[in-house]
Coordinates of C-alpha atoms and ligand atoms in Angstrom, one line a residue:
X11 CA 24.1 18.7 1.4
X12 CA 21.5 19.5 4.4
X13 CA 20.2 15.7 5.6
X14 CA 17.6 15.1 8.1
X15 CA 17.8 12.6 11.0
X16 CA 15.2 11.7 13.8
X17 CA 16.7 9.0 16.7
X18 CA 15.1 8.1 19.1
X19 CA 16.6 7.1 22.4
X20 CA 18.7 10.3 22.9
X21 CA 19.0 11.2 26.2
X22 CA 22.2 9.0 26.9
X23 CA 24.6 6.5 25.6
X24 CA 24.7 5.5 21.8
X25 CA 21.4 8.0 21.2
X26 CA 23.4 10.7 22.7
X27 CA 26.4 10.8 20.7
X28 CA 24.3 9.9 17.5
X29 CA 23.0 13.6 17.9
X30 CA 26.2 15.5 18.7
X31 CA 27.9 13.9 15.7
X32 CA 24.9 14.6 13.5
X33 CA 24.4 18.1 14.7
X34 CA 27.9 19.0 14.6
X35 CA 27.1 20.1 10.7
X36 CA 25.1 23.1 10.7
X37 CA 23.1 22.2 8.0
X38 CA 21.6 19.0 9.5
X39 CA 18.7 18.9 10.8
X40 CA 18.4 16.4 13.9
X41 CA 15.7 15.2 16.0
X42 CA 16.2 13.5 19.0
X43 CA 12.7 11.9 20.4
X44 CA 13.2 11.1 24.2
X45 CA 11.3 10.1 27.6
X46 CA 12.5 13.2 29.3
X47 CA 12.6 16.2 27.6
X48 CA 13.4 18.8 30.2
X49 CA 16.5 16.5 31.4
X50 CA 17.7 16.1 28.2
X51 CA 17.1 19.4 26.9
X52 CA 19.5 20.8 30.0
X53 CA 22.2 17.5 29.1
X54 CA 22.3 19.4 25.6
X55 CA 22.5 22.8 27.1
X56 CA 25.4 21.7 29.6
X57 CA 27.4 19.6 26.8
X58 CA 26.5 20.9 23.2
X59 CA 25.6 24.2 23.9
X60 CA 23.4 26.1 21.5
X61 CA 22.5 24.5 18.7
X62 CA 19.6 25.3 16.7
X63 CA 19.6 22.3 14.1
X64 CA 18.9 19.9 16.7
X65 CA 15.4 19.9 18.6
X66 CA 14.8 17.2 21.4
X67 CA 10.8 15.8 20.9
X68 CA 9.3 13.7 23.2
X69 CA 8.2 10.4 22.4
X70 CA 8.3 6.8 24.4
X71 CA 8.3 4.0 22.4
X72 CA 5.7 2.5 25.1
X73 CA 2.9 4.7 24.1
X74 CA 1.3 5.0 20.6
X75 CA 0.2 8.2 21.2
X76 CA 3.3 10.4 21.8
X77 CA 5.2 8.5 18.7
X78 CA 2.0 9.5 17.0
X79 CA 2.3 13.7 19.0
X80 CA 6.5 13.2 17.6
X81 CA 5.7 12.5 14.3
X82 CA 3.5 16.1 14.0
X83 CA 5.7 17.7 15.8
X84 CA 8.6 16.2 13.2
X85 CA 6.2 17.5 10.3
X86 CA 6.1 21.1 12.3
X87 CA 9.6 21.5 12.5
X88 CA 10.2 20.2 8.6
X89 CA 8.1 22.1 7.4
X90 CA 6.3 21.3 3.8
X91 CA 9.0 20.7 1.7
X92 CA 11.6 18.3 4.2
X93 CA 10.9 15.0 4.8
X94 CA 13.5 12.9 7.3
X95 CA 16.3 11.3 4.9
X96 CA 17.1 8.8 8.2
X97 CA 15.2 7.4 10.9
X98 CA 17.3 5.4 13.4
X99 CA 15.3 3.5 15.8
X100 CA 18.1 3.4 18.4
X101 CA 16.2 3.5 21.9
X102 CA 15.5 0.0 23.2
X103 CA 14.8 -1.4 26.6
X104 CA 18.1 -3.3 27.7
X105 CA 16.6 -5.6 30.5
X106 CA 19.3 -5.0 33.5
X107 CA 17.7 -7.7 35.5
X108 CA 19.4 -10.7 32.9
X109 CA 22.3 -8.7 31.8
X110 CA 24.8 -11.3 33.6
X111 CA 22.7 -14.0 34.1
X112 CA 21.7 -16.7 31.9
X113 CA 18.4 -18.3 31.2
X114 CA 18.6 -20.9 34.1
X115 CA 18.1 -18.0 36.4
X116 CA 14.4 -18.0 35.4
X117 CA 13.6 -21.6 36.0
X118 CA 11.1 -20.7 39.2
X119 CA 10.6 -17.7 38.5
X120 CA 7.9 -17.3 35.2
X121 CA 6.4 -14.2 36.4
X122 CA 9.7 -12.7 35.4
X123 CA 9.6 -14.3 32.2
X124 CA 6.4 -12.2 31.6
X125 CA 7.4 -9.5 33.2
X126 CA 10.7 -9.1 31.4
X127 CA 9.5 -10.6 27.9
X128 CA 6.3 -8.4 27.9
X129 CA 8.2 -5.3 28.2
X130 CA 11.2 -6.1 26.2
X131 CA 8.9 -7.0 23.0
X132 CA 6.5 -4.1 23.5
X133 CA 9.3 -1.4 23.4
X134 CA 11.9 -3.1 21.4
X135 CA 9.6 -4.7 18.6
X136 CA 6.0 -3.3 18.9
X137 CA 7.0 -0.1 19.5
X138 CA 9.6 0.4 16.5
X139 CA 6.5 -1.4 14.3
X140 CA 4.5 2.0 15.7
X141 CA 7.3 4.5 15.3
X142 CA 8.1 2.9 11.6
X143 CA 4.8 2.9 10.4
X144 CA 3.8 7.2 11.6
X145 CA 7.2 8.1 10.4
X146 CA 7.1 6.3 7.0
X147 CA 5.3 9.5 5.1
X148 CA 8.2 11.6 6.1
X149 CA 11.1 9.3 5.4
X150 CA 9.2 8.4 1.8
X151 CA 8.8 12.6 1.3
X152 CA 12.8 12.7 1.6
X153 CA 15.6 11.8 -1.8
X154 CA 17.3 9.5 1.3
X155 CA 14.7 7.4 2.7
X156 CA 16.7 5.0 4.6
X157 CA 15.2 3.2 8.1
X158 CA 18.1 2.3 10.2
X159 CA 17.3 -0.3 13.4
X160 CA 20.2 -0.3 16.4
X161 CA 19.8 -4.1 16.9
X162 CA 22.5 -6.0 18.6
X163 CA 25.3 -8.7 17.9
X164 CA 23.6 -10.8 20.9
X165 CA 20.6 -11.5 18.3
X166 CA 22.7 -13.5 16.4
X167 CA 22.6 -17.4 16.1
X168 CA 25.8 -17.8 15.1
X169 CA 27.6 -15.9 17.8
X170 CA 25.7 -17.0 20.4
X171 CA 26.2 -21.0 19.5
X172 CA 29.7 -20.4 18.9
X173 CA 30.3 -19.3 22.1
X174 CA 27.0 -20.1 24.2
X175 CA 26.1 -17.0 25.2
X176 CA 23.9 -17.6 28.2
X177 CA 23.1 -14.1 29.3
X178 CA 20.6 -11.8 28.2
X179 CA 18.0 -14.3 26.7
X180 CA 14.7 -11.7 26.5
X181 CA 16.4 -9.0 25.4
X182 CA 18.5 -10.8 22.1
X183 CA 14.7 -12.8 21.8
X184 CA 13.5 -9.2 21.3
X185 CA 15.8 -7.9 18.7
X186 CA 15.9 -11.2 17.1
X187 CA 12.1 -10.3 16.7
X188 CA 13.0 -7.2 15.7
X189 CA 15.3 -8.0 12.8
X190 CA 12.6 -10.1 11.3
X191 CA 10.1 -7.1 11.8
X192 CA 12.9 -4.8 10.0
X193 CA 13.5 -7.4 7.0
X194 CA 9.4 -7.4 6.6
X195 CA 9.2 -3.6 6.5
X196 CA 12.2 -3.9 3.7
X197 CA 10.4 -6.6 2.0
X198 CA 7.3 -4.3 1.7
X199 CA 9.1 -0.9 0.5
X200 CA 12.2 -1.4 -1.3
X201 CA 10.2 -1.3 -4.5
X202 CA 9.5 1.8 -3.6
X203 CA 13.4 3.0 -2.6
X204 CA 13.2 2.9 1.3
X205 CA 15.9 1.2 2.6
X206 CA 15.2 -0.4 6.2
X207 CA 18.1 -2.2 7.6
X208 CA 19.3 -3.7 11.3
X209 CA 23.3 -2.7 12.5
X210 CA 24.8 -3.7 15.4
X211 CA 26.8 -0.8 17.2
X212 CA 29.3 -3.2 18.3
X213 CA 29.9 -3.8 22.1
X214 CA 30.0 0.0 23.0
X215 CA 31.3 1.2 26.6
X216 CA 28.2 2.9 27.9
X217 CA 28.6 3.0 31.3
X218 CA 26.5 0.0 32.2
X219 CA 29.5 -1.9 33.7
X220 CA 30.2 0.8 36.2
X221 CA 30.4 -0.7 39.6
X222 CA 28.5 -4.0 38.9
X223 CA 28.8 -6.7 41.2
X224 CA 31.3 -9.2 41.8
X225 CA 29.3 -12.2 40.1
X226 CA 28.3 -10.1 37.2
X227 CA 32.0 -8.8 37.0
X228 CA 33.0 -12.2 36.8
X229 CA 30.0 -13.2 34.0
X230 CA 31.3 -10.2 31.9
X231 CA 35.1 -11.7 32.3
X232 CA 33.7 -15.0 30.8
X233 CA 32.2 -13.3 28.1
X234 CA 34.9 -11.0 27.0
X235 CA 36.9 -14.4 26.9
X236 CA 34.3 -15.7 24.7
X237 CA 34.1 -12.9 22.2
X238 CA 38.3 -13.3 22.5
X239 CA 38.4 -16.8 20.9
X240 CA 35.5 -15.7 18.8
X241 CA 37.5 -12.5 17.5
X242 CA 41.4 -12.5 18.2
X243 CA 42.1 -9.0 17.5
X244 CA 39.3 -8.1 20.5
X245 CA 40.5 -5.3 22.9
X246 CA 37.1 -4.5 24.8
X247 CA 34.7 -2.3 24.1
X248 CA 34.3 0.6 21.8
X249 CA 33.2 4.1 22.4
X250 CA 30.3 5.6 21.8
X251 CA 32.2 8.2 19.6
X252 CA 34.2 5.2 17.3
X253 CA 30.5 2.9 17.5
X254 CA 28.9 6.0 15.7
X255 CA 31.6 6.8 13.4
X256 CA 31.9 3.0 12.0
X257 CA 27.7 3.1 11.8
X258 CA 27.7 6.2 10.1
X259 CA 30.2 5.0 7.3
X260 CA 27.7 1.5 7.0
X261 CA 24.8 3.6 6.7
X262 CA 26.3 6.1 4.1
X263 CA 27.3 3.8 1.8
X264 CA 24.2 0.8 2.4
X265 CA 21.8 1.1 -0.8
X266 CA 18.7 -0.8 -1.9
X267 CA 20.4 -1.1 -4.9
X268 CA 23.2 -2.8 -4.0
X269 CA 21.5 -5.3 -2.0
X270 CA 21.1 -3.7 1.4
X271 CA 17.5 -4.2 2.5
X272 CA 16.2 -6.2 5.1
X273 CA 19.9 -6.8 6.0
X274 CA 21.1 -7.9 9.4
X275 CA 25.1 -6.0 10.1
X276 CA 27.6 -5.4 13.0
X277 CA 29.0 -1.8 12.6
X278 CA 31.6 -2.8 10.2
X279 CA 28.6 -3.9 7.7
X280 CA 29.6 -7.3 7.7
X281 CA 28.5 -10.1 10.0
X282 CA 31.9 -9.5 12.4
X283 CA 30.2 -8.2 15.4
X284 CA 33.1 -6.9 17.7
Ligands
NAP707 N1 26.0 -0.5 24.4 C1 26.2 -1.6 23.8 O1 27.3 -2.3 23.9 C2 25.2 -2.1 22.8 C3 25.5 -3.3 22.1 C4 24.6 -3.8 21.2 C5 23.4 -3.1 20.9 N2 23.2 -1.9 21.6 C6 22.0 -1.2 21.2 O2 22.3 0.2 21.0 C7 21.2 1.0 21.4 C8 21.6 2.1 22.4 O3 22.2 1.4 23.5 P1 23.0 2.3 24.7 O4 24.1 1.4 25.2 O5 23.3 3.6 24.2 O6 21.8 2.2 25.8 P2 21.4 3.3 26.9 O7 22.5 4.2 27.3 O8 20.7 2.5 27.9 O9 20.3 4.2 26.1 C9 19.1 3.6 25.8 C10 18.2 4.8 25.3 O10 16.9 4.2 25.0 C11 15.9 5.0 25.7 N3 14.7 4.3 26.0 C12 14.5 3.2 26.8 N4 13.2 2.8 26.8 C13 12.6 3.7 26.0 C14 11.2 3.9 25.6 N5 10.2 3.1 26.1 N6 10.9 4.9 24.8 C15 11.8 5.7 24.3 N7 13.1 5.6 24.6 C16 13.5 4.6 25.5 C17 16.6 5.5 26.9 O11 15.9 6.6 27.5 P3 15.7 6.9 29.0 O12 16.9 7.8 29.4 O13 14.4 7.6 29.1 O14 15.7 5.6 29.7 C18 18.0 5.8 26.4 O15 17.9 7.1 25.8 C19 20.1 0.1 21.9 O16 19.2 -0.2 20.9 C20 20.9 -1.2 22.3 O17 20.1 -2.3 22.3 C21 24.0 -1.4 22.5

């Protein structure tokens, strides 16, 4: 079966692997919609070699406008007959600056608090509202339609109270706010068959822990031991290639019908986020 995918947030990481599984079957069809496109165009040429199924777009979540430019130039590429089978909204702005530090560190500091919430919520919530609403027509022109947001395991309540995750405090705020968004847009179309849902990746090893400090080191030791009382049978993070392979197997199998929409799910499709 030929399936159509658009991702955004390809250049690296998570995004990056998304589209080298995908494209790996020749009749996919993949989209990857990034900041860069000449970087990433080379990254493909250097690591995937040719592939014709998979075309890097531009678009930043940031700016109405080039979703809006990505979303013709999706239609282009489909063609009249294609629509996208699944959108996954993967990009997100991960707020380095509180990575390792918790909410305390902010006390004096409020113009960081705007600063860092601002930009969080417009790329990680208002700008997934904009690219969910100009790719709708395309995902509803599909026999698929499912809308997949990348959220994160830090967004949870119930993991962060059970073992009072400090850190990151914008960023989770932001993809809390997401998840509500995603569950809204389910609300409004499963009637309809779209299935929108949220999924964790799990904690995936993405290079972001290369060569960090010696007090973040030591914030990410306390939270590994967290998420070791929280899960027993925890050995670190995943891979990008093992994240995508567990999300792809959620994802395949999650149906409106069977009760999927508006969910909230780590990569194993339950609520066990690592
Ligand atoms: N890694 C983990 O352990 C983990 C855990 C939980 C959730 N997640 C989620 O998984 C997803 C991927 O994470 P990752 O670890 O692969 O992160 P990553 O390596 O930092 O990749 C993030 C991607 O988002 C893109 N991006 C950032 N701001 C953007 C914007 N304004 N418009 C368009 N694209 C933008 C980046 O593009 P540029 O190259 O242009 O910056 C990059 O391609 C994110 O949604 C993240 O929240 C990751």
């Amino acid at each position: 079966m030929s399936t159509v995918y658009v991702i955004t947030g390809v250049s690296k990481g998570i995004g990056f692997e998304l589209v080298k599984q995908l494209s790996q079957e020749p009749k996919n069809t993949v989209i990857g919609l990034v900041r860069d496109k000449t970087g990433t165009d080379k990254k493909v040429a250097a690591e995937l070699g040719k592939r014709p199924n998979l075309h890097i777009v531009r678009g930043d979540l940031e700016s109405y406008e080039s979703l809006k430019e990505a979303a013709a130039e999706t239609e282009s590429i489909l063609g009249n007959d294609k629509g996208v089978d699944y959108l996954v909204a993967n990009a997100a702005y991960m707020v380095d600056e509180e990575a390792y530090v918790g909410i305390d560190h902010f006390r004096d500091r409020p113009s960081d608090i705007d600063r860092l919430a601002h930009k969080s919520n417009q790329t990680n919530v208002v700008g997934n509202i904009h690219l969910f609403q100009l790719f709708l027509p395309l995902v509803q022109k599909s026999s698929t339609k499912k809308v997949i947001a990348i959220s994160t395991g830090m967004a949870d309540l119930d993991l962060i109270n059970e073992i009072d995750i400090t850190y990151g405090a914008m960023y989770s705020a932001s993809k809390a706010a997401l998840n509500i968004i995603v569950a809204k847009f389910a609300a409004q179309y499963k009637n309809e068959g779209v299935l929108f849902f949220s999924m964790s990746p799990g904690l995936v090893d993405t290079g972001k822990t290369d060569g960090i400090p010696p007090e973040a080191q030591e914030a990410l030791g306390k939270f590994a031991q967290g998420l070791l009382t929280y899960a027993p049978d925890f050995r670190g993070p995943i891979t990008p290639e093992q994240s995508v392979k567990h999300m792809k197997d959620v994802w395949t199998k999650a149906s409106v019908q069977d009760g999927w929409s508006g969910k909230f799910v780590s990569h194993y499709g339950n609520k066990k986020w690592v």
